[in-house]
mmCIF file with all atom_site columns, C-alpha atoms in Angstrom:
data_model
loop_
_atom_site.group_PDB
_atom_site.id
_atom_site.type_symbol
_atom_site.label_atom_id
_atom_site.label_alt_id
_atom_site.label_comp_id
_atom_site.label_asym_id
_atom_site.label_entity_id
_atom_site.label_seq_id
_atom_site.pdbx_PDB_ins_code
_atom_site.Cartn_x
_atom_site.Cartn_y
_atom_site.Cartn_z
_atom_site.occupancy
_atom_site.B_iso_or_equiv
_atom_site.pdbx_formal_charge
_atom_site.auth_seq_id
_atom_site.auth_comp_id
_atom_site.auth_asym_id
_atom_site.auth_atom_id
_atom_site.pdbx_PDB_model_num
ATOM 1   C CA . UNK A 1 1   ? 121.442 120.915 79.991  1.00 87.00 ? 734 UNK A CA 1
ATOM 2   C CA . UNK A 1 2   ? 122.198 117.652 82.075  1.00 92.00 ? 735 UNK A CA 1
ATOM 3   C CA . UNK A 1 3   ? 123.150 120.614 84.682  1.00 91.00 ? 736 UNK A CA 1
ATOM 4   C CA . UNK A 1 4   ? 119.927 122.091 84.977  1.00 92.00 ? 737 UNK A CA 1
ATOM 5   C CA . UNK A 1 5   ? 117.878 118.968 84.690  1.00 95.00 ? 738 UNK A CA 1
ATOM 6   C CA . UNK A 1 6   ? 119.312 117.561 87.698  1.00 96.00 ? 739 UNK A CA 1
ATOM 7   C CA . UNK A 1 7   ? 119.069 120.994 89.772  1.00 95.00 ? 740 UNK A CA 1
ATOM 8   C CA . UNK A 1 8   ? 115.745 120.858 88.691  1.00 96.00 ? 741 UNK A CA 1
ATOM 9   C CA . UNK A 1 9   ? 115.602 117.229 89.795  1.00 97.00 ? 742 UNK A CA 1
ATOM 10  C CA . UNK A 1 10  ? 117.190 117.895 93.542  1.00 96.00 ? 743 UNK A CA 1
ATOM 11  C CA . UNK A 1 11  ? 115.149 120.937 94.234  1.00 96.00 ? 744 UNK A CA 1
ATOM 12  C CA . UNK A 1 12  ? 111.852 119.023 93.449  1.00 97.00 ? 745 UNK A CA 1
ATOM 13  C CA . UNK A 1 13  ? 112.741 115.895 94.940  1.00 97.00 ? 746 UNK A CA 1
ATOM 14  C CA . UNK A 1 14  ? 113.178 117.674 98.220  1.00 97.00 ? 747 UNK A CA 1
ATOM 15  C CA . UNK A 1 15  ? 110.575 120.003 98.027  1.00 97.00 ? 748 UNK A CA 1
ATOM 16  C CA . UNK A 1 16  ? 108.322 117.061 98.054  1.00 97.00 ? 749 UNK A CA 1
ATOM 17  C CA . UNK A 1 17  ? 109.832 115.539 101.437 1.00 97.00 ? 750 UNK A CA 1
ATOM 18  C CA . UNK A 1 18  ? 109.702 118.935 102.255 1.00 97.00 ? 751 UNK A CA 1
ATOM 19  C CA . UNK A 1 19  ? 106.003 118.770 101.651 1.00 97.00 ? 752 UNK A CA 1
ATOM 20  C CA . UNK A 1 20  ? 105.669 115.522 103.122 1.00 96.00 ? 753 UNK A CA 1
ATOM 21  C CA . UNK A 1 21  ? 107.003 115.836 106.688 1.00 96.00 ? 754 UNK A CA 1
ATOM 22  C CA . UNK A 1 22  ? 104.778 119.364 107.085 1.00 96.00 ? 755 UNK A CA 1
ATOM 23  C CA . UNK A 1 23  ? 101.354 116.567 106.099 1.00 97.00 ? 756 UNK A CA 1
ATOM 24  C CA . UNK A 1 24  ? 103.048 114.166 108.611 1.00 97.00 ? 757 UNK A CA 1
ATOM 25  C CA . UNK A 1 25  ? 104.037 116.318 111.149 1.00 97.00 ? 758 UNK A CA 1
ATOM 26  C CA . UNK A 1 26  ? 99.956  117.894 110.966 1.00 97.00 ? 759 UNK A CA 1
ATOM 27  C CA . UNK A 1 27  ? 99.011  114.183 110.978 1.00 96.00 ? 760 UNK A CA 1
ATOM 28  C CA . UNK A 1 28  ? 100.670 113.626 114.527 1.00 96.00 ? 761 UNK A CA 1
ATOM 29  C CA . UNK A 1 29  ? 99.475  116.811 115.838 1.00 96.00 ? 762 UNK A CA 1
ATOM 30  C CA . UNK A 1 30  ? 96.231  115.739 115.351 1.00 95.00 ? 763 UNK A CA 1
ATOM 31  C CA . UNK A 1 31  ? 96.982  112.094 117.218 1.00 93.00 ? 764 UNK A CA 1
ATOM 32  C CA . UNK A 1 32  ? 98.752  113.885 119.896 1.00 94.00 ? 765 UNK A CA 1
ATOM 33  C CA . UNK A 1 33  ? 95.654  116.693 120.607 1.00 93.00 ? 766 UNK A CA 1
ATOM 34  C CA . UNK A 1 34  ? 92.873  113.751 119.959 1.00 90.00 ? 767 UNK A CA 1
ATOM 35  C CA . UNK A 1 35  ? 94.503  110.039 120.062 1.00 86.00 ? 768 UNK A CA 1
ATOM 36  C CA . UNK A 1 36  ? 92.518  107.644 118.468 1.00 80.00 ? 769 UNK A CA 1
ATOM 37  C CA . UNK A 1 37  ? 93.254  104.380 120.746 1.00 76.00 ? 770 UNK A CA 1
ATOM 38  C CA . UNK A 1 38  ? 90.970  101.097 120.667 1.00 78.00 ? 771 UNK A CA 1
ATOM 39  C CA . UNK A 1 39  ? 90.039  100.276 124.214 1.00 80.00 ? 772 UNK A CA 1
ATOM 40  C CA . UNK A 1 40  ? 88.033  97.399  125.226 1.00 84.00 ? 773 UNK A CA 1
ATOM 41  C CA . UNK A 1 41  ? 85.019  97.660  126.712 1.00 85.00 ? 774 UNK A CA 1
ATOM 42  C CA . UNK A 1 42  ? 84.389  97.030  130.869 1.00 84.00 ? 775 UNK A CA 1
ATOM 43  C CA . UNK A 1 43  ? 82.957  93.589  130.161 1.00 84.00 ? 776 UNK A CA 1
ATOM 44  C CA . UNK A 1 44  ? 85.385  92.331  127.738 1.00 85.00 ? 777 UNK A CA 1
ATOM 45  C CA . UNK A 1 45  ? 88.420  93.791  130.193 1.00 83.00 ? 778 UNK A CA 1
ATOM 46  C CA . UNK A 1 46  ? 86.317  91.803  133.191 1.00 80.00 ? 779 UNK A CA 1
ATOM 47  C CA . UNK A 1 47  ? 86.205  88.803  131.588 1.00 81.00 ? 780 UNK A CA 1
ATOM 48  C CA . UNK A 1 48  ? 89.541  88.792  130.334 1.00 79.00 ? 781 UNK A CA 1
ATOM 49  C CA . UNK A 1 49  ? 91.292  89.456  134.054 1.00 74.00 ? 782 UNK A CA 1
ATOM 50  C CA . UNK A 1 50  ? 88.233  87.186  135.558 1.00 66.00 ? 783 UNK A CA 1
ATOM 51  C CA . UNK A 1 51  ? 90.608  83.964  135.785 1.00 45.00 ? 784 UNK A CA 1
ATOM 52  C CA . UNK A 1 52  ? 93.707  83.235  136.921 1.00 49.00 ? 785 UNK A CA 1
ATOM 53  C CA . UNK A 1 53  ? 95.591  81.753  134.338 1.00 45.00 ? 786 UNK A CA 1
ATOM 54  C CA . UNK A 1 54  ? 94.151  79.673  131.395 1.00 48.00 ? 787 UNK A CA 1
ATOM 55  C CA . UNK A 1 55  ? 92.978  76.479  131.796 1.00 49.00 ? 788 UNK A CA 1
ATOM 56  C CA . UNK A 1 56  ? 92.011  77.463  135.403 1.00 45.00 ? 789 UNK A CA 1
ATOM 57  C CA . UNK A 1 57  ? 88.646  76.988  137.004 1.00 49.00 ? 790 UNK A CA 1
ATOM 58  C CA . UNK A 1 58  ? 89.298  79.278  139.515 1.00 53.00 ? 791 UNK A CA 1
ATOM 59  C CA . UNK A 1 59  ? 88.512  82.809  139.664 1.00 54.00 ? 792 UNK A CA 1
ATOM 60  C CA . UNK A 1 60  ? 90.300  85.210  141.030 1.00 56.00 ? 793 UNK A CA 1
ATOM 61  C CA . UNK A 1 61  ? 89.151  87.100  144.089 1.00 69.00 ? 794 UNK A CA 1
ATOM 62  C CA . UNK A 1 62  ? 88.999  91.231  143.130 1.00 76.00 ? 795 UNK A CA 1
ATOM 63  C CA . UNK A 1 63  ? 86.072  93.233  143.718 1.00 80.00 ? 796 UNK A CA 1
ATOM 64  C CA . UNK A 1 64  ? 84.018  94.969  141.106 1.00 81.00 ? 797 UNK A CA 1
ATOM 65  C CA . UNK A 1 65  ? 85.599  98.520  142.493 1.00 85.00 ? 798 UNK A CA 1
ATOM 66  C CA . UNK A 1 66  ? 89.106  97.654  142.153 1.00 86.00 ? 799 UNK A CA 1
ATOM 67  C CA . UNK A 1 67  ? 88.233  95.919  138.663 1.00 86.00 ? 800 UNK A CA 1
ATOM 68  C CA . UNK A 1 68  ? 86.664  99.306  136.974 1.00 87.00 ? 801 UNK A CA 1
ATOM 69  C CA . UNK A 1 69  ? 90.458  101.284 139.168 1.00 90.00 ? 802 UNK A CA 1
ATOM 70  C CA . UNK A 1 70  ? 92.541  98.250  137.265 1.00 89.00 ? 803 UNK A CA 1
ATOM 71  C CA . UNK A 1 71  ? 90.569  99.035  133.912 1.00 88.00 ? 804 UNK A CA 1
ATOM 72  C CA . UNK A 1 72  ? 90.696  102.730 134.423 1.00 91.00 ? 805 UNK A CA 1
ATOM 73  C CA . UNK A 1 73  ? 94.406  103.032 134.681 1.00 92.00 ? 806 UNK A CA 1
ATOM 74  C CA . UNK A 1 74  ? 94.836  100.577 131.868 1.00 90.00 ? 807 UNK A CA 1
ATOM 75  C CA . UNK A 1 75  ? 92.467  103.503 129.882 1.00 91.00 ? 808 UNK A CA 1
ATOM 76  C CA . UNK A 1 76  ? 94.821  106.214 131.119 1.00 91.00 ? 809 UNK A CA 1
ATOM 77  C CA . UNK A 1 77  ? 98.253  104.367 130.149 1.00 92.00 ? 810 UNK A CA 1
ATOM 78  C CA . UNK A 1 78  ? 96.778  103.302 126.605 1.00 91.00 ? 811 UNK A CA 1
ATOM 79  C CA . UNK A 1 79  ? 95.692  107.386 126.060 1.00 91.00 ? 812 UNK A CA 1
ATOM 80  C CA . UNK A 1 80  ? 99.392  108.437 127.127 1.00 92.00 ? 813 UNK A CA 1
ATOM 81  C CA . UNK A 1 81  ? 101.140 105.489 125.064 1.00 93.00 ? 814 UNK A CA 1
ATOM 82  C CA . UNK A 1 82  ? 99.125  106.999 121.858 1.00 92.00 ? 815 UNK A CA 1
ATOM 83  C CA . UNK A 1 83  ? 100.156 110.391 122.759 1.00 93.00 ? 816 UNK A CA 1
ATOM 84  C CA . UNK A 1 84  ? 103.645 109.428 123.386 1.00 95.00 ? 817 UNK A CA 1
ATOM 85  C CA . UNK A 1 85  ? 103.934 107.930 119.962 1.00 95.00 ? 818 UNK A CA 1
ATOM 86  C CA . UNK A 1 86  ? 102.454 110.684 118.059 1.00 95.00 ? 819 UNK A CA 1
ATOM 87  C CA . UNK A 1 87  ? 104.902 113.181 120.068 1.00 96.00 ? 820 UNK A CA 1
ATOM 88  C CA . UNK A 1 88  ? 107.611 110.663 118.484 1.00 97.00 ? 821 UNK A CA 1
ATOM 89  C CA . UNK A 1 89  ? 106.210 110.500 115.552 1.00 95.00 ? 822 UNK A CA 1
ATOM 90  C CA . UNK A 1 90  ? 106.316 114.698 115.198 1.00 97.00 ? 823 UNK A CA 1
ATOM 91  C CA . UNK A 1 91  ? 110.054 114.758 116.210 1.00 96.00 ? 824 UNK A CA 1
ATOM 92  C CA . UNK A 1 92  ? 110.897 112.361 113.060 1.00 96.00 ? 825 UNK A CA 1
ATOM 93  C CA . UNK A 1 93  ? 108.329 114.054 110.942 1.00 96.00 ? 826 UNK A CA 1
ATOM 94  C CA . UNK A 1 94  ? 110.548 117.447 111.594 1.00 96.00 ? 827 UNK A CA 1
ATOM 95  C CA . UNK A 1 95  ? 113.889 115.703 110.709 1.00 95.00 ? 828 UNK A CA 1
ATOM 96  C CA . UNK A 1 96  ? 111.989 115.213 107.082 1.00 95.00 ? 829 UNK A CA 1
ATOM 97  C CA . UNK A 1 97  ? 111.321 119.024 106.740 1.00 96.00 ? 830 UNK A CA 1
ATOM 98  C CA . UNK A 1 98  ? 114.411 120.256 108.458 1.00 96.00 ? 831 UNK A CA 1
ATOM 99  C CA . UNK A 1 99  ? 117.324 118.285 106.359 1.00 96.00 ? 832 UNK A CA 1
ATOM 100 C CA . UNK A 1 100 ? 116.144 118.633 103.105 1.00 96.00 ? 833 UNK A CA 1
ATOM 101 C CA . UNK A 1 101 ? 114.732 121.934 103.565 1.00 96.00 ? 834 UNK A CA 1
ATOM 102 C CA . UNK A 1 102 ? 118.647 124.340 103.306 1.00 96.00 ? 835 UNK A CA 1
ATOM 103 C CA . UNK A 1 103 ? 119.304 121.401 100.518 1.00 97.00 ? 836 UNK A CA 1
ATOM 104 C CA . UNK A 1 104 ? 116.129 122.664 98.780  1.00 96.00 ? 837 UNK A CA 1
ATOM 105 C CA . UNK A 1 105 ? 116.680 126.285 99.370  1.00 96.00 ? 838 UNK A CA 1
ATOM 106 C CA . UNK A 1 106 ? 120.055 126.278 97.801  1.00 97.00 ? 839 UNK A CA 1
ATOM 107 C CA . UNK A 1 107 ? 119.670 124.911 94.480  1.00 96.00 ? 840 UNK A CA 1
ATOM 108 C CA . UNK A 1 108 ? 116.325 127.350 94.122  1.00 96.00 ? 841 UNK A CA 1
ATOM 109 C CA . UNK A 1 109 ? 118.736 129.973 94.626  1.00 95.00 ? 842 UNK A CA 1
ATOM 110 C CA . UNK A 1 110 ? 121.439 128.180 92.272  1.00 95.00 ? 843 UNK A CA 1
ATOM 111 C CA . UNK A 1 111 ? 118.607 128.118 89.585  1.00 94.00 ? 844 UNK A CA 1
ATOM 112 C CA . UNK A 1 112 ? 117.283 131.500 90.080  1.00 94.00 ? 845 UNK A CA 1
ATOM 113 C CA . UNK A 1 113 ? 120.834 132.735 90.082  1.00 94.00 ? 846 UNK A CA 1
ATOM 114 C CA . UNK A 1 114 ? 121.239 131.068 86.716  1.00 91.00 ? 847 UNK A CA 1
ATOM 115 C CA . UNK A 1 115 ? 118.198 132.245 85.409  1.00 90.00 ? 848 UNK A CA 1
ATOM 116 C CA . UNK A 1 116 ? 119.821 135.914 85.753  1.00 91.00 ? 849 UNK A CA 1
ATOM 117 C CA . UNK A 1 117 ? 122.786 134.678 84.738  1.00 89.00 ? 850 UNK A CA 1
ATOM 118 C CA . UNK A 1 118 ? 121.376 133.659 81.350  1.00 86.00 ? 851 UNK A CA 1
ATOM 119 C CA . UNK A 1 119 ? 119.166 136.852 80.808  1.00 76.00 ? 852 UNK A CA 1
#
């Protein structure tokens, strides 16, 4: 009894990581195909890089072109940073389907086996 009870117990427990690295590896798909990353708007970024340092009067000399280039590459980097995490993210979600996946798959076959067994 204590047997089957904790075959039963193994092959559910890792069914359900089973279950939950396939929702978490879809969940980084998604964030890799459309990243969801907060970006500032053009005025907030231009006021931000407007001064120097803080506590300076002075601002610094950069034209309104090479501003919107500065903020545009900081756009591009923050879009492959996102996608960079979720493609991490998906390599670790695998690692929670693939190891307890064969430990799943042999105690179902342990318990059908039994099953037989006792019939």
């Amino acid at each position: 009894m204590v047997k089957q009870v904790y075959q039963y117990a193994v092959a559910f427990i890792t069914l359900v990581m089973v279950i939950g690295g396939g929702v978490f590896a879809f969940m980084s798909i998604a964030d890799y195909v459309s990243p969801n990353t907060y970006v500032e708007s053009f005025e907030d970024y231009k006021n931000m890089r407007g001064y120097k340092g803080e506590g300076a009067v002075e601002k610094e000399e950069i034209s309104e072109e090479e501003l919107r280039a500065l903020y545009d590459a900081m756009i591009v980097q923050q879009r492959e940073q996102s996608k960079q995490y979720a493609l991490n993210s998906f390599i670790k979600s695998l690692g929670w389907i693939i190891i307890p996946l064969p430990i799943f798959l042999f105690f179902q076959r342990r318990i059908n086996r039994e099953k037989k067994n006792r019939s």
